[in-house]
PDB file of N, CA, C and O in Angstrom:
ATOM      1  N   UNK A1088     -77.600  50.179 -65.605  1.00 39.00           N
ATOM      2  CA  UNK A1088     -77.138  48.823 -65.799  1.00 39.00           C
ATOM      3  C   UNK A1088     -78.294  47.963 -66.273  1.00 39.00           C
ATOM      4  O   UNK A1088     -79.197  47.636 -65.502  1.00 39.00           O
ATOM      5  N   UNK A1089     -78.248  47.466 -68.016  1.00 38.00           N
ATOM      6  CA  UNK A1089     -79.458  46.964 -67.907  1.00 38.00           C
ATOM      7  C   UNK A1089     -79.078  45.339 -68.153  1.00 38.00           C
ATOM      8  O   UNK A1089     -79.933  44.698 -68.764  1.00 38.00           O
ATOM      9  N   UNK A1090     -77.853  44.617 -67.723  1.00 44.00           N
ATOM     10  CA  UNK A1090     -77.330  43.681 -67.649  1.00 44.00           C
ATOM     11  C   UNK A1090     -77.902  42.687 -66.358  1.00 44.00           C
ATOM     12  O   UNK A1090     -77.736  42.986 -65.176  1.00 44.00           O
ATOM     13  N   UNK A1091     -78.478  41.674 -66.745  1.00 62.00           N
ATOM     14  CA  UNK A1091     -79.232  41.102 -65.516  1.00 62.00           C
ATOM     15  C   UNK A1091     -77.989  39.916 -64.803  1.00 62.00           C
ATOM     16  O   UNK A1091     -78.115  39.187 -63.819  1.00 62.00           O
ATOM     17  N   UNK A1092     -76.897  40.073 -65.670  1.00 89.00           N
ATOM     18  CA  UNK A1092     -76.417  39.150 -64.067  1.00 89.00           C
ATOM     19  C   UNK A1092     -76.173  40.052 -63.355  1.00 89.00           C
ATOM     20  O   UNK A1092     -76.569  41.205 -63.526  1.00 89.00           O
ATOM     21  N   UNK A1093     -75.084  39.426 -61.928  1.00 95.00           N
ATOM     22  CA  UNK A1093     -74.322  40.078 -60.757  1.00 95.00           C
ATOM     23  C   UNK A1093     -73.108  40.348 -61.140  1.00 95.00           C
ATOM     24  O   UNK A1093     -72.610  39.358 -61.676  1.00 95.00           O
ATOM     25  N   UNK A1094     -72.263  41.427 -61.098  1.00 96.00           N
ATOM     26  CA  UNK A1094     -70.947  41.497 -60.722  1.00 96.00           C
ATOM     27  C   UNK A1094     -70.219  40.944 -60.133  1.00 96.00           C
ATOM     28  O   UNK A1094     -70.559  40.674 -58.981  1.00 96.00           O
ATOM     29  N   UNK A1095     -68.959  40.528 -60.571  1.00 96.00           N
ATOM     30  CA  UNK A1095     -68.365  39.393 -60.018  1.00 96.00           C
ATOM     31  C   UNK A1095     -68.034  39.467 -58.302  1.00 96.00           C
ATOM     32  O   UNK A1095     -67.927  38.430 -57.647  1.00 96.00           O
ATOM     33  N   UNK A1096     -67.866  41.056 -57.585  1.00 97.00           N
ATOM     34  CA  UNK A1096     -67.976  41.693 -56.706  1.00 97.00           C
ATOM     35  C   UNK A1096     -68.754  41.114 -55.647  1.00 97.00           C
ATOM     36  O   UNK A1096     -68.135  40.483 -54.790  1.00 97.00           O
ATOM     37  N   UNK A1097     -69.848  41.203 -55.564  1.00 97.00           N
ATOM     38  CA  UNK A1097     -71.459  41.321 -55.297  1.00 97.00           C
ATOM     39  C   UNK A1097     -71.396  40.100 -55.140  1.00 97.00           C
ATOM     40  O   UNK A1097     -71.539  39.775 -53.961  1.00 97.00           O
ATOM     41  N   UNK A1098     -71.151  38.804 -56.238  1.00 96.00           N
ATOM     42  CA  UNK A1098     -71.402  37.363 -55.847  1.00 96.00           C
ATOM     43  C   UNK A1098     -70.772  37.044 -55.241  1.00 96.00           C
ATOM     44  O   UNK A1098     -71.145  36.003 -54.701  1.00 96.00           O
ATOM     45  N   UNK A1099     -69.572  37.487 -54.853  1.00 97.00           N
ATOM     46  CA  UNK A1099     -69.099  36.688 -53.613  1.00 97.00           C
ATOM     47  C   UNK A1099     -69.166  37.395 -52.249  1.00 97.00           C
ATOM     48  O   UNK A1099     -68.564  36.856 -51.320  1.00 97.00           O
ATOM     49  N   UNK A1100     -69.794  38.478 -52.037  1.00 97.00           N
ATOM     50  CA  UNK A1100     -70.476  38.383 -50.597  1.00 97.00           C
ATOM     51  C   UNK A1100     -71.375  37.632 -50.201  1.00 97.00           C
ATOM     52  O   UNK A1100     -72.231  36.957 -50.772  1.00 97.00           O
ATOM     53  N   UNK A1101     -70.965  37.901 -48.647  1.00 97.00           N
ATOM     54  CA  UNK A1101     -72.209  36.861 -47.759  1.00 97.00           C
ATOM     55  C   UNK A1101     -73.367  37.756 -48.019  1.00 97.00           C
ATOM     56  O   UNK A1101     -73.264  38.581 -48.927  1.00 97.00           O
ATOM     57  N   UNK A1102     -74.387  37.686 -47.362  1.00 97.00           N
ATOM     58  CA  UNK A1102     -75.846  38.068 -47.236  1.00 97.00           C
ATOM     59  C   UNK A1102     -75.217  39.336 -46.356  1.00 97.00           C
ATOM     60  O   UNK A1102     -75.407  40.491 -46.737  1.00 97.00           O
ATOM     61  N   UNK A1103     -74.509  39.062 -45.239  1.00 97.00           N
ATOM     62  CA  UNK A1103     -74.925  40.036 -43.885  1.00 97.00           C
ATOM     63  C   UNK A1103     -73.486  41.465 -44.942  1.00 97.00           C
ATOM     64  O   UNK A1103     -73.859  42.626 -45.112  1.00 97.00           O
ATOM     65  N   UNK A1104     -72.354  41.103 -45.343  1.00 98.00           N
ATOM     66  CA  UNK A1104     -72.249  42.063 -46.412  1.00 98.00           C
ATOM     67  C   UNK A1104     -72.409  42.820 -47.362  1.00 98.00           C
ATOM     68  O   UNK A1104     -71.798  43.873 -47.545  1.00 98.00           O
ATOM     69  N   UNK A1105     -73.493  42.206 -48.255  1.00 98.00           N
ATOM     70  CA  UNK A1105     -73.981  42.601 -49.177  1.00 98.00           C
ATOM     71  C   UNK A1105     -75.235  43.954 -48.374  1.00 98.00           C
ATOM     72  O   UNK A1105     -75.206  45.171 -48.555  1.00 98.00           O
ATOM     73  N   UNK A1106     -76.195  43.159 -47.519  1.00 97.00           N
ATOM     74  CA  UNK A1106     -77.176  43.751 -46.521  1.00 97.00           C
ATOM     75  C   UNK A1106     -76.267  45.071 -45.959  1.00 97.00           C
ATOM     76  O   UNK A1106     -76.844  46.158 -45.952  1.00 97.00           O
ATOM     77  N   UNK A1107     -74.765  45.001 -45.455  1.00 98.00           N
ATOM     78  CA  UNK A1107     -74.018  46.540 -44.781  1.00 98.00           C
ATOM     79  C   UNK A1107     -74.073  47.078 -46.105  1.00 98.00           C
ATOM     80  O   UNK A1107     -75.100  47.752 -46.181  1.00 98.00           O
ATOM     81  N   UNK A1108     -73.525  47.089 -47.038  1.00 98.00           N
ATOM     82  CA  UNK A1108     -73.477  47.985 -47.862  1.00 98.00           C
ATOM     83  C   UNK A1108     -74.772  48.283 -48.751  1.00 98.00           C
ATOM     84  O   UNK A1108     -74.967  49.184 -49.567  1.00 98.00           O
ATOM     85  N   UNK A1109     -75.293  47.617 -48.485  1.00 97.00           N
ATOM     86  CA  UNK A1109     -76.949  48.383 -49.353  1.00 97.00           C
ATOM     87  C   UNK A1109     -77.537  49.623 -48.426  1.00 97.00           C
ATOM     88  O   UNK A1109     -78.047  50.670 -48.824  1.00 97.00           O
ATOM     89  N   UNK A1110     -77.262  49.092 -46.800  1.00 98.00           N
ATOM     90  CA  UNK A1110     -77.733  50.042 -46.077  1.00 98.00           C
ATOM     91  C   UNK A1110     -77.238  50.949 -46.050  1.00 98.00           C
ATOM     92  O   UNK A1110     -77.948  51.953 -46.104  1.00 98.00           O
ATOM     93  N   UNK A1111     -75.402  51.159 -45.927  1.00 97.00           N
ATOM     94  CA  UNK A1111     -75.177  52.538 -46.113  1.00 97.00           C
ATOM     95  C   UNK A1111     -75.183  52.915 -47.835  1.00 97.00           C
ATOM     96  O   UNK A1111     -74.403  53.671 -48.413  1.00 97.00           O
ATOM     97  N   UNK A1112     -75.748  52.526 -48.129  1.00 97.00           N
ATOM     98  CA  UNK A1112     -76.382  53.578 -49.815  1.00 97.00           C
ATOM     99  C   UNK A1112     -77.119  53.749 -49.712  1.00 97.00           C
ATOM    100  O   UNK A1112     -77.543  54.508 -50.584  1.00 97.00           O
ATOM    101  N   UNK A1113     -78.143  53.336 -48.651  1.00 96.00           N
ATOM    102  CA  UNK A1113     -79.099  54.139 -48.690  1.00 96.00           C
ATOM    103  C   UNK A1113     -79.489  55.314 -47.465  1.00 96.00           C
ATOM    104  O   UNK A1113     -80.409  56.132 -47.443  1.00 96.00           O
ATOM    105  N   UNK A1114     -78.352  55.027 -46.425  1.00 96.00           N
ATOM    106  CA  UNK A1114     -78.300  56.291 -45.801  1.00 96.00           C
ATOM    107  C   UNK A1114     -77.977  57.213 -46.708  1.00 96.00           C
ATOM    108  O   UNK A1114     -78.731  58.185 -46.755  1.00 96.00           O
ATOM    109  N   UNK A1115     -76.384  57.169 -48.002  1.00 95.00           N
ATOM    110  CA  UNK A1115     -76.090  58.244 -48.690  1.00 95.00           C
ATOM    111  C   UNK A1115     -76.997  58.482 -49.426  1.00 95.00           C
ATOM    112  O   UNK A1115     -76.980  59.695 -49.637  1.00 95.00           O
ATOM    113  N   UNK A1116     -78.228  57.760 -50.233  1.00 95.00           N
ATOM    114  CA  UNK A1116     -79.321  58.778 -50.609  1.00 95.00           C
ATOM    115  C   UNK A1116     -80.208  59.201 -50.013  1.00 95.00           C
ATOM    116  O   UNK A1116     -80.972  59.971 -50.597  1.00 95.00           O
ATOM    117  N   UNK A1117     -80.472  58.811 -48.443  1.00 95.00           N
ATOM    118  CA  UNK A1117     -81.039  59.315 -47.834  1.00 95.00           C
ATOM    119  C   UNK A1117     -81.011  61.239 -47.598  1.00 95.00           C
ATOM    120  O   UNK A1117     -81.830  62.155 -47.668  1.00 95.00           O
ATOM    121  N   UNK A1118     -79.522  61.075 -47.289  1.00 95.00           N
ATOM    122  CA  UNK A1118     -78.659  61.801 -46.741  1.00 95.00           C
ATOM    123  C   UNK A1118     -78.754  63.162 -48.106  1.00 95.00           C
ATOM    124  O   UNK A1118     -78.305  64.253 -47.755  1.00 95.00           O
ATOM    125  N   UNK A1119     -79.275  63.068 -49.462  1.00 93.00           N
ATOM    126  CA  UNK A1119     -79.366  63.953 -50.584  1.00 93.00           C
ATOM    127  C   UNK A1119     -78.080  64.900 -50.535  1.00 93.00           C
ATOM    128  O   UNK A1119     -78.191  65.905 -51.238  1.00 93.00           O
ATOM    129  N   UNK A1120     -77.390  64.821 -50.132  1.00 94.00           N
ATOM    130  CA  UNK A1120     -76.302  65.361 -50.753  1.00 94.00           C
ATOM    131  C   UNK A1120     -75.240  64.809 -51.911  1.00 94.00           C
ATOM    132  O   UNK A1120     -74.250  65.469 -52.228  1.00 94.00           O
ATOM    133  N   UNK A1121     -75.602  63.364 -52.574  1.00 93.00           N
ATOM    134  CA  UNK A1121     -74.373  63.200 -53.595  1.00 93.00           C
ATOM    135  C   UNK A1121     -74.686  63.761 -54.889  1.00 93.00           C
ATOM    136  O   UNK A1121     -75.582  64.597 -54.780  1.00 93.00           O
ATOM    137  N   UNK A1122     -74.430  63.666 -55.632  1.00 96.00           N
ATOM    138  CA  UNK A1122     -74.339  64.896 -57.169  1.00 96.00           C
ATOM    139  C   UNK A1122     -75.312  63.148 -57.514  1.00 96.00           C
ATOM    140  O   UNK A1122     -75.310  62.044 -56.969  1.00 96.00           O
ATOM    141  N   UNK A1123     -76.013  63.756 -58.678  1.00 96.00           N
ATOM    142  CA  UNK A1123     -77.044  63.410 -59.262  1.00 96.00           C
ATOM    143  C   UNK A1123     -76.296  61.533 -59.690  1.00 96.00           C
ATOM    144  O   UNK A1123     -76.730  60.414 -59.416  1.00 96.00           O
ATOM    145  N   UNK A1124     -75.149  61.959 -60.384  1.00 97.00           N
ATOM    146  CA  UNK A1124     -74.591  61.006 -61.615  1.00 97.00           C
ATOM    147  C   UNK A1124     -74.339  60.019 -60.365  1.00 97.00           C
ATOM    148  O   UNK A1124     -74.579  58.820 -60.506  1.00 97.00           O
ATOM    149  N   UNK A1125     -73.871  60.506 -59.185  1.00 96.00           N
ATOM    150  CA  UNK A1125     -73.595  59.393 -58.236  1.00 96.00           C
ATOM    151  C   UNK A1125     -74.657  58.761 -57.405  1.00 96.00           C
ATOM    152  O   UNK A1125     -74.665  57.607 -56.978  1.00 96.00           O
ATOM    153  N   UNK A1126     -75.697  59.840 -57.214  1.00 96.00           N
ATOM    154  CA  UNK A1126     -77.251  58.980 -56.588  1.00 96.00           C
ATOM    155  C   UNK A1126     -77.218  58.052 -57.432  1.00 96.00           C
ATOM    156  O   UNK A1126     -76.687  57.099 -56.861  1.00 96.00           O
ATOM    157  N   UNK A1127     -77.579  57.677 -58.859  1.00 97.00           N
ATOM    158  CA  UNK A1127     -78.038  57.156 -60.040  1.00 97.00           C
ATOM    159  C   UNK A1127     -77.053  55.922 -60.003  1.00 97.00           C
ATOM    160  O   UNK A1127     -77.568  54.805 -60.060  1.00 97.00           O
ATOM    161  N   UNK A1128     -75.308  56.058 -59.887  1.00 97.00           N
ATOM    162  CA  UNK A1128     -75.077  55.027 -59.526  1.00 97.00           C
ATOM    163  C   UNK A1128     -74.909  54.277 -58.201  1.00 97.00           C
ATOM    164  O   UNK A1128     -74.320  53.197 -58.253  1.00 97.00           O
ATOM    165  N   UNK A1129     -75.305  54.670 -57.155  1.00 97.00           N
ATOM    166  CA  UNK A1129     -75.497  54.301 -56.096  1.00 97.00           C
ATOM    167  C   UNK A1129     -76.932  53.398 -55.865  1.00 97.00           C
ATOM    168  O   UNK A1129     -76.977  52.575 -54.951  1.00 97.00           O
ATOM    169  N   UNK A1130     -78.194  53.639 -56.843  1.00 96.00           N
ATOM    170  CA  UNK A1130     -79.147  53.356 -57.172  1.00 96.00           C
ATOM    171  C   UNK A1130     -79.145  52.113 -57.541  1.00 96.00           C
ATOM    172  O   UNK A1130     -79.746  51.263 -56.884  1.00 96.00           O
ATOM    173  N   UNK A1131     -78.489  51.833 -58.612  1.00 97.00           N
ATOM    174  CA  UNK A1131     -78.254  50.765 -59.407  1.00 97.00           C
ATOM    175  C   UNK A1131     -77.652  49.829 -58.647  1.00 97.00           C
ATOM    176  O   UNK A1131     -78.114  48.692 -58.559  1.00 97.00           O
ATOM    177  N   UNK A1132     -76.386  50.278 -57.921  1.00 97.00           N
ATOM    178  CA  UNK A1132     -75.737  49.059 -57.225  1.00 97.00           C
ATOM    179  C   UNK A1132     -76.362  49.032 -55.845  1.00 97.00           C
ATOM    180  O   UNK A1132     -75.498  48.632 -55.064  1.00 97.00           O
ATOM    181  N   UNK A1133     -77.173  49.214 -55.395  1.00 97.00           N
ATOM    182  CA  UNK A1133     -77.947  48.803 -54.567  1.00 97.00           C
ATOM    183  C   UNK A1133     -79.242  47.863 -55.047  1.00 97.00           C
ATOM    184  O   UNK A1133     -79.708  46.853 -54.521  1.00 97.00           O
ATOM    185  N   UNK A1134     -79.664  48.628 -56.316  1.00 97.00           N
ATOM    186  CA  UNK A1134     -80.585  47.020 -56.968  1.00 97.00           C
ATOM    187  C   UNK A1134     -80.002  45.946 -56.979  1.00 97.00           C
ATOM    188  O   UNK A1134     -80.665  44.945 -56.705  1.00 97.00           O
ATOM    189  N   UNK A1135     -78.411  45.796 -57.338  1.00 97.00           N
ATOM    190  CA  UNK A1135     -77.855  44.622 -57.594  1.00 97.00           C
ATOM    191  C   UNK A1135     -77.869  43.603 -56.406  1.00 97.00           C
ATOM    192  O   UNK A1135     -78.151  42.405 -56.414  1.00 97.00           O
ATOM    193  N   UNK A1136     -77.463  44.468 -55.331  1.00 98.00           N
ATOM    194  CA  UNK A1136     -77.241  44.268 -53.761  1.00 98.00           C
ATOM    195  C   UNK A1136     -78.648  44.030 -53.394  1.00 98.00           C
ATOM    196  O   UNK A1136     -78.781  43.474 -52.304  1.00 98.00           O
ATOM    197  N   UNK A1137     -79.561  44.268 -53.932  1.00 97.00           N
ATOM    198  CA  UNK A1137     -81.147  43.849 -53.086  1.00 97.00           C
ATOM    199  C   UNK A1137     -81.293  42.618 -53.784  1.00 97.00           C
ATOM    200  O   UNK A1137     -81.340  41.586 -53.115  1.00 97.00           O
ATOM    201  N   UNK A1138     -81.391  42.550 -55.309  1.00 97.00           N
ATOM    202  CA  UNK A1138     -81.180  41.454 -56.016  1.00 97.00           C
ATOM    203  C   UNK A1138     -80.435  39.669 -55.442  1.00 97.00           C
ATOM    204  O   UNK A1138     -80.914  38.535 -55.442  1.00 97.00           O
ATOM    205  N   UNK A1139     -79.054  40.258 -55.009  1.00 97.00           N
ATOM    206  CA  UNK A1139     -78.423  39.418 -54.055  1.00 97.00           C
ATOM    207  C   UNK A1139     -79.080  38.911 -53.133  1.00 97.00           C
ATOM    208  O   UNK A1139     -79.568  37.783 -53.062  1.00 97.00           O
ATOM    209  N   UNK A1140     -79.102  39.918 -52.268  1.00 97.00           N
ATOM    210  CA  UNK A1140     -79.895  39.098 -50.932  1.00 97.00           C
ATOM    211  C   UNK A1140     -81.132  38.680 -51.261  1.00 97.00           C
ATOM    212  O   UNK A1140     -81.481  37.675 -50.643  1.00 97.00           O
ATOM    213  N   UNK A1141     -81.971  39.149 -52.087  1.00 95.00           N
ATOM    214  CA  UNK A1141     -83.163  38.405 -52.045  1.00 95.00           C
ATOM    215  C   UNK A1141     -82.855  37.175 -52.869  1.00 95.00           C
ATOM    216  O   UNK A1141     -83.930  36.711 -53.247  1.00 95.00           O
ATOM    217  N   UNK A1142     -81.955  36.537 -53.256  1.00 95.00           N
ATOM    218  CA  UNK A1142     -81.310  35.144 -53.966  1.00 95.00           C
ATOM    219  C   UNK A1142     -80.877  34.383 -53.043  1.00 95.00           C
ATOM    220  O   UNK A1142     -81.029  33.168 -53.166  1.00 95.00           O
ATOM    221  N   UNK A1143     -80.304  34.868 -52.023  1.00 95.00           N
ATOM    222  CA  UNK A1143     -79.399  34.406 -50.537  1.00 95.00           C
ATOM    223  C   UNK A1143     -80.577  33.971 -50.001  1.00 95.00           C
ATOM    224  O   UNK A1143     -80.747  32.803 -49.650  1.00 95.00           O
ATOM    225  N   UNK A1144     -81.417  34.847 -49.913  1.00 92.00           N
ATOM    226  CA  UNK A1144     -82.636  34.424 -48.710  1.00 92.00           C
ATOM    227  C   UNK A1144     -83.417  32.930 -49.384  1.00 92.00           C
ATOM    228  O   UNK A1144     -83.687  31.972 -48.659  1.00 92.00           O
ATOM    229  N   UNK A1145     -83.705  32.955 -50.879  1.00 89.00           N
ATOM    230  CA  UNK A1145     -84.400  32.055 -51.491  1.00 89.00           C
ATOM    231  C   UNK A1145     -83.792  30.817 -51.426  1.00 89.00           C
ATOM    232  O   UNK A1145     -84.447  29.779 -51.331  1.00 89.00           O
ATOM    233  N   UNK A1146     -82.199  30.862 -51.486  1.00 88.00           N
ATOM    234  CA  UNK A1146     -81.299  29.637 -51.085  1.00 88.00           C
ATOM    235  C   UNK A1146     -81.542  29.450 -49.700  1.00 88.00           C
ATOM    236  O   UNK A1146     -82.041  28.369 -49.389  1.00 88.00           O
ATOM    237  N   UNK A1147     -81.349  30.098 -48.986  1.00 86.00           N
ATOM    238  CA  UNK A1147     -81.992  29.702 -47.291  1.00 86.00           C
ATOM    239  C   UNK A1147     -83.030  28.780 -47.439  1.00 86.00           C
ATOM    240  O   UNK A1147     -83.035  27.572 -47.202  1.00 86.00           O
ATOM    241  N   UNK A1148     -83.874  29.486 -47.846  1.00 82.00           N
ATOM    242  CA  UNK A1148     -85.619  28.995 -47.739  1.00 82.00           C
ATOM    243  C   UNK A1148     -85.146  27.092 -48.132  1.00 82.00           C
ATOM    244  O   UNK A1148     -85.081  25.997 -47.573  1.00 82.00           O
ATOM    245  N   UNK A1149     -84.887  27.851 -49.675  1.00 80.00           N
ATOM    246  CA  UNK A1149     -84.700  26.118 -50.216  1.00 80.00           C
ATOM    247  C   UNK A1149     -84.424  25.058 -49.468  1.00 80.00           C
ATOM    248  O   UNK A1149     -85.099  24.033 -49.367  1.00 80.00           O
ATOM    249  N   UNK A1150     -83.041  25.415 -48.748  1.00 77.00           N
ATOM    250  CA  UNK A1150     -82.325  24.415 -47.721  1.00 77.00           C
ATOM    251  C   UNK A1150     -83.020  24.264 -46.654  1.00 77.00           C
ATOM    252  O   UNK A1150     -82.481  23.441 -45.913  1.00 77.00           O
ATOM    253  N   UNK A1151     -84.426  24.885 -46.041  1.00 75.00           N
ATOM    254  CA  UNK A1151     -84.883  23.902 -44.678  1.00 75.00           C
ATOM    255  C   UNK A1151     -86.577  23.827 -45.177  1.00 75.00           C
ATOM    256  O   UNK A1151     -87.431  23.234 -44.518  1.00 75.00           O
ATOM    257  N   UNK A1152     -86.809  24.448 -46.278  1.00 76.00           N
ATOM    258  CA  UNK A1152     -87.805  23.805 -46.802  1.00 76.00           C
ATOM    259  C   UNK A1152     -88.247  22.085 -46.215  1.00 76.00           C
ATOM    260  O   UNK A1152     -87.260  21.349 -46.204  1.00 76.00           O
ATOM    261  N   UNK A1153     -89.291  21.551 -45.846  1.00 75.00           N
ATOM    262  CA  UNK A1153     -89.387  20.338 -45.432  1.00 75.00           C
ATOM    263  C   UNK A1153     -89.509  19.584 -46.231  1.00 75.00           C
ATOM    264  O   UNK A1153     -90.379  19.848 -47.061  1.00 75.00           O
ATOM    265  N   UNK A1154     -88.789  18.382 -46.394  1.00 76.00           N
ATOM    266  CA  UNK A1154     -89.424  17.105 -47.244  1.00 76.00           C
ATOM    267  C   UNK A1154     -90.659  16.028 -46.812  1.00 76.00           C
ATOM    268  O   UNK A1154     -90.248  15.229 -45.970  1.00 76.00           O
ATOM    269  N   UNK A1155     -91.955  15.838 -47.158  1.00 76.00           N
ATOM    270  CA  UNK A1155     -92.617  15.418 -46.471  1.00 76.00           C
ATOM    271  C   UNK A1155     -92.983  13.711 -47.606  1.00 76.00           C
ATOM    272  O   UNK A1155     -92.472  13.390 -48.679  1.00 76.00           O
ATOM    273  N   UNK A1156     -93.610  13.276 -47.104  1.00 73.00           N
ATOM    274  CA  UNK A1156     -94.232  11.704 -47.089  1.00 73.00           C
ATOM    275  C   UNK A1156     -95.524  11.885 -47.208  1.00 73.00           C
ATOM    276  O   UNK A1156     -95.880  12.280 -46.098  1.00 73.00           O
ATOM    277  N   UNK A1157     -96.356  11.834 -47.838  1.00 77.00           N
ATOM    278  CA  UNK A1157     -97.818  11.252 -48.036  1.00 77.00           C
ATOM    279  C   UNK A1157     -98.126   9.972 -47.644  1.00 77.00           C
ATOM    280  O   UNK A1157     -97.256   9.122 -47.831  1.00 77.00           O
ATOM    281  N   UNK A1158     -99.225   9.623 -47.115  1.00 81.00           N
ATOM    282  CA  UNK A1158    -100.734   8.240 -46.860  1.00 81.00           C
ATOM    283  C   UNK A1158     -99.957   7.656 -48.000  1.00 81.00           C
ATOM    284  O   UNK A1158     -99.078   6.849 -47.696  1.00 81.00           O
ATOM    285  N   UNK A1159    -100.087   7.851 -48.874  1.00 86.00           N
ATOM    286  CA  UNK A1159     -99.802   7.397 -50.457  1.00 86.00           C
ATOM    287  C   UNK A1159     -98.776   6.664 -50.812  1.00 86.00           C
ATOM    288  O   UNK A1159     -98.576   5.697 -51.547  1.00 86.00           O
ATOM    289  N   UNK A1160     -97.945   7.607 -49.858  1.00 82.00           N
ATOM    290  CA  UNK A1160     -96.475   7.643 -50.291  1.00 82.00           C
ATOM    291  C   UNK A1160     -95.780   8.336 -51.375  1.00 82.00           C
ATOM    292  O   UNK A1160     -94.658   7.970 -51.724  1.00 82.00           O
ATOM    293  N   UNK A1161     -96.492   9.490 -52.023  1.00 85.00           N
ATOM    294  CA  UNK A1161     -95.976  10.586 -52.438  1.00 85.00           C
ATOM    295  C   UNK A1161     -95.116  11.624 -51.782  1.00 85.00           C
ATOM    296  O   UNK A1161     -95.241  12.091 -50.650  1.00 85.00           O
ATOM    297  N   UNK A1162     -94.220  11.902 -52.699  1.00 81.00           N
ATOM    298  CA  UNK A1162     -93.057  13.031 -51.752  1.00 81.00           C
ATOM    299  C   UNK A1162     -93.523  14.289 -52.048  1.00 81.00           C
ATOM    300  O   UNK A1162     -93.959  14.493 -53.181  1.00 81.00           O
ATOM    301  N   UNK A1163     -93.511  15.073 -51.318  1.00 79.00           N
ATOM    302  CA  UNK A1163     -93.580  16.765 -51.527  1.00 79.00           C
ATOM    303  C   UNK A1163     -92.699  17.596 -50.617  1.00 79.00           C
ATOM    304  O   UNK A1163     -91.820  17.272 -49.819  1.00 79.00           O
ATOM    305  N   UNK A1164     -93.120  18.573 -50.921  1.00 76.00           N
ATOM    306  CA  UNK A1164     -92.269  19.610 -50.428  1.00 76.00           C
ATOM    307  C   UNK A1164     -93.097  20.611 -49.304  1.00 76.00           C
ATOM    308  O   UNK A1164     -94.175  21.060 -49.694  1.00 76.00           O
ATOM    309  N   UNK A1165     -92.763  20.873 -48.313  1.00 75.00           N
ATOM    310  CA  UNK A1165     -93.502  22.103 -48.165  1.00 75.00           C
ATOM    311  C   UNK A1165     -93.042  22.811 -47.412  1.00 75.00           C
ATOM    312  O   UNK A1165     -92.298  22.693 -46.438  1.00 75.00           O
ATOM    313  N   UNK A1166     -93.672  23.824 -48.062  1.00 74.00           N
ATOM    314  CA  UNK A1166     -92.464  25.156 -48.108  1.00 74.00           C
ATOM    315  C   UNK A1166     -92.312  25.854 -46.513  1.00 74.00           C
ATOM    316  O   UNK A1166     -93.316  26.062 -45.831  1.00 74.00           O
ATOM    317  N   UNK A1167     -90.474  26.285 -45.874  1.00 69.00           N
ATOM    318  CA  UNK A1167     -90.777  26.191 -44.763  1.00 69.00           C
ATOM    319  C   UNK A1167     -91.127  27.645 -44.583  1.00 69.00           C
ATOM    320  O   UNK A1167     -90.979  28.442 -45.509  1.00 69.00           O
ATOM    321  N   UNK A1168     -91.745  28.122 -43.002  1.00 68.00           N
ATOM    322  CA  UNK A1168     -92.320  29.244 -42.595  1.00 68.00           C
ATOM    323  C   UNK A1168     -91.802  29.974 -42.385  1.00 68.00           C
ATOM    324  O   UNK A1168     -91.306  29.905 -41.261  1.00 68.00           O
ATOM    325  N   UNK A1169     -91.472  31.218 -43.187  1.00 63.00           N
ATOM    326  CA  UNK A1169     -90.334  32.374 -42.591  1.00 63.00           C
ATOM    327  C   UNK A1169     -90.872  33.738 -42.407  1.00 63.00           C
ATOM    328  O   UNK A1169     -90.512  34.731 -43.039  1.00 63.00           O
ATOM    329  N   UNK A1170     -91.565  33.701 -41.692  1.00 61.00           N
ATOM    330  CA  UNK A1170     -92.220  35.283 -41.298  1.00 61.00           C
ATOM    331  C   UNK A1170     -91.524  35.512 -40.266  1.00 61.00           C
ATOM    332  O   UNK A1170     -91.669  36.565 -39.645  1.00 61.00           O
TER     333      UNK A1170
END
């Protein structure tokens, strides 16, 4: 798939859906038993699915990101702590 959007599929899961089904694809390639043509697409739609959530998570971030005030009175941003 060398198409960089999402499937129409894929965009409308939540995070914690998208996250179940990446994991079990990767138990099934864990698991080396699917025929080649299906690792390969199991591969792919799990990039899409990592792709996702790591977009989900960046919208998180965005939304509690802090708005701050400067001495100055300049606005900034700063970025909130998610370890």
């Amino acid at each position: 798939m060398t198409d960089l959007t999402l499937p129409a599929d894929i965009k409308a899961m939540s995070f914690e859906d998208a996250m179940g089904e990446l994991e079990r694809i990767v138990r099934q390639l864990e698991d080396g038993k699917a025929k080649l043509d299906d690792a390969i697409g199991f591969y792919e739609r799990g990039t899409l699915l990592k792709r996702h959530c790591e977009g989900k998570l960046r919208e998180a971030q965005e939304k509690v990101d802090r708005i701050t005030l400067g001495g100055d009175g300049t606005v900034a941003v700063e970025p909130a702590r998610i370890d």
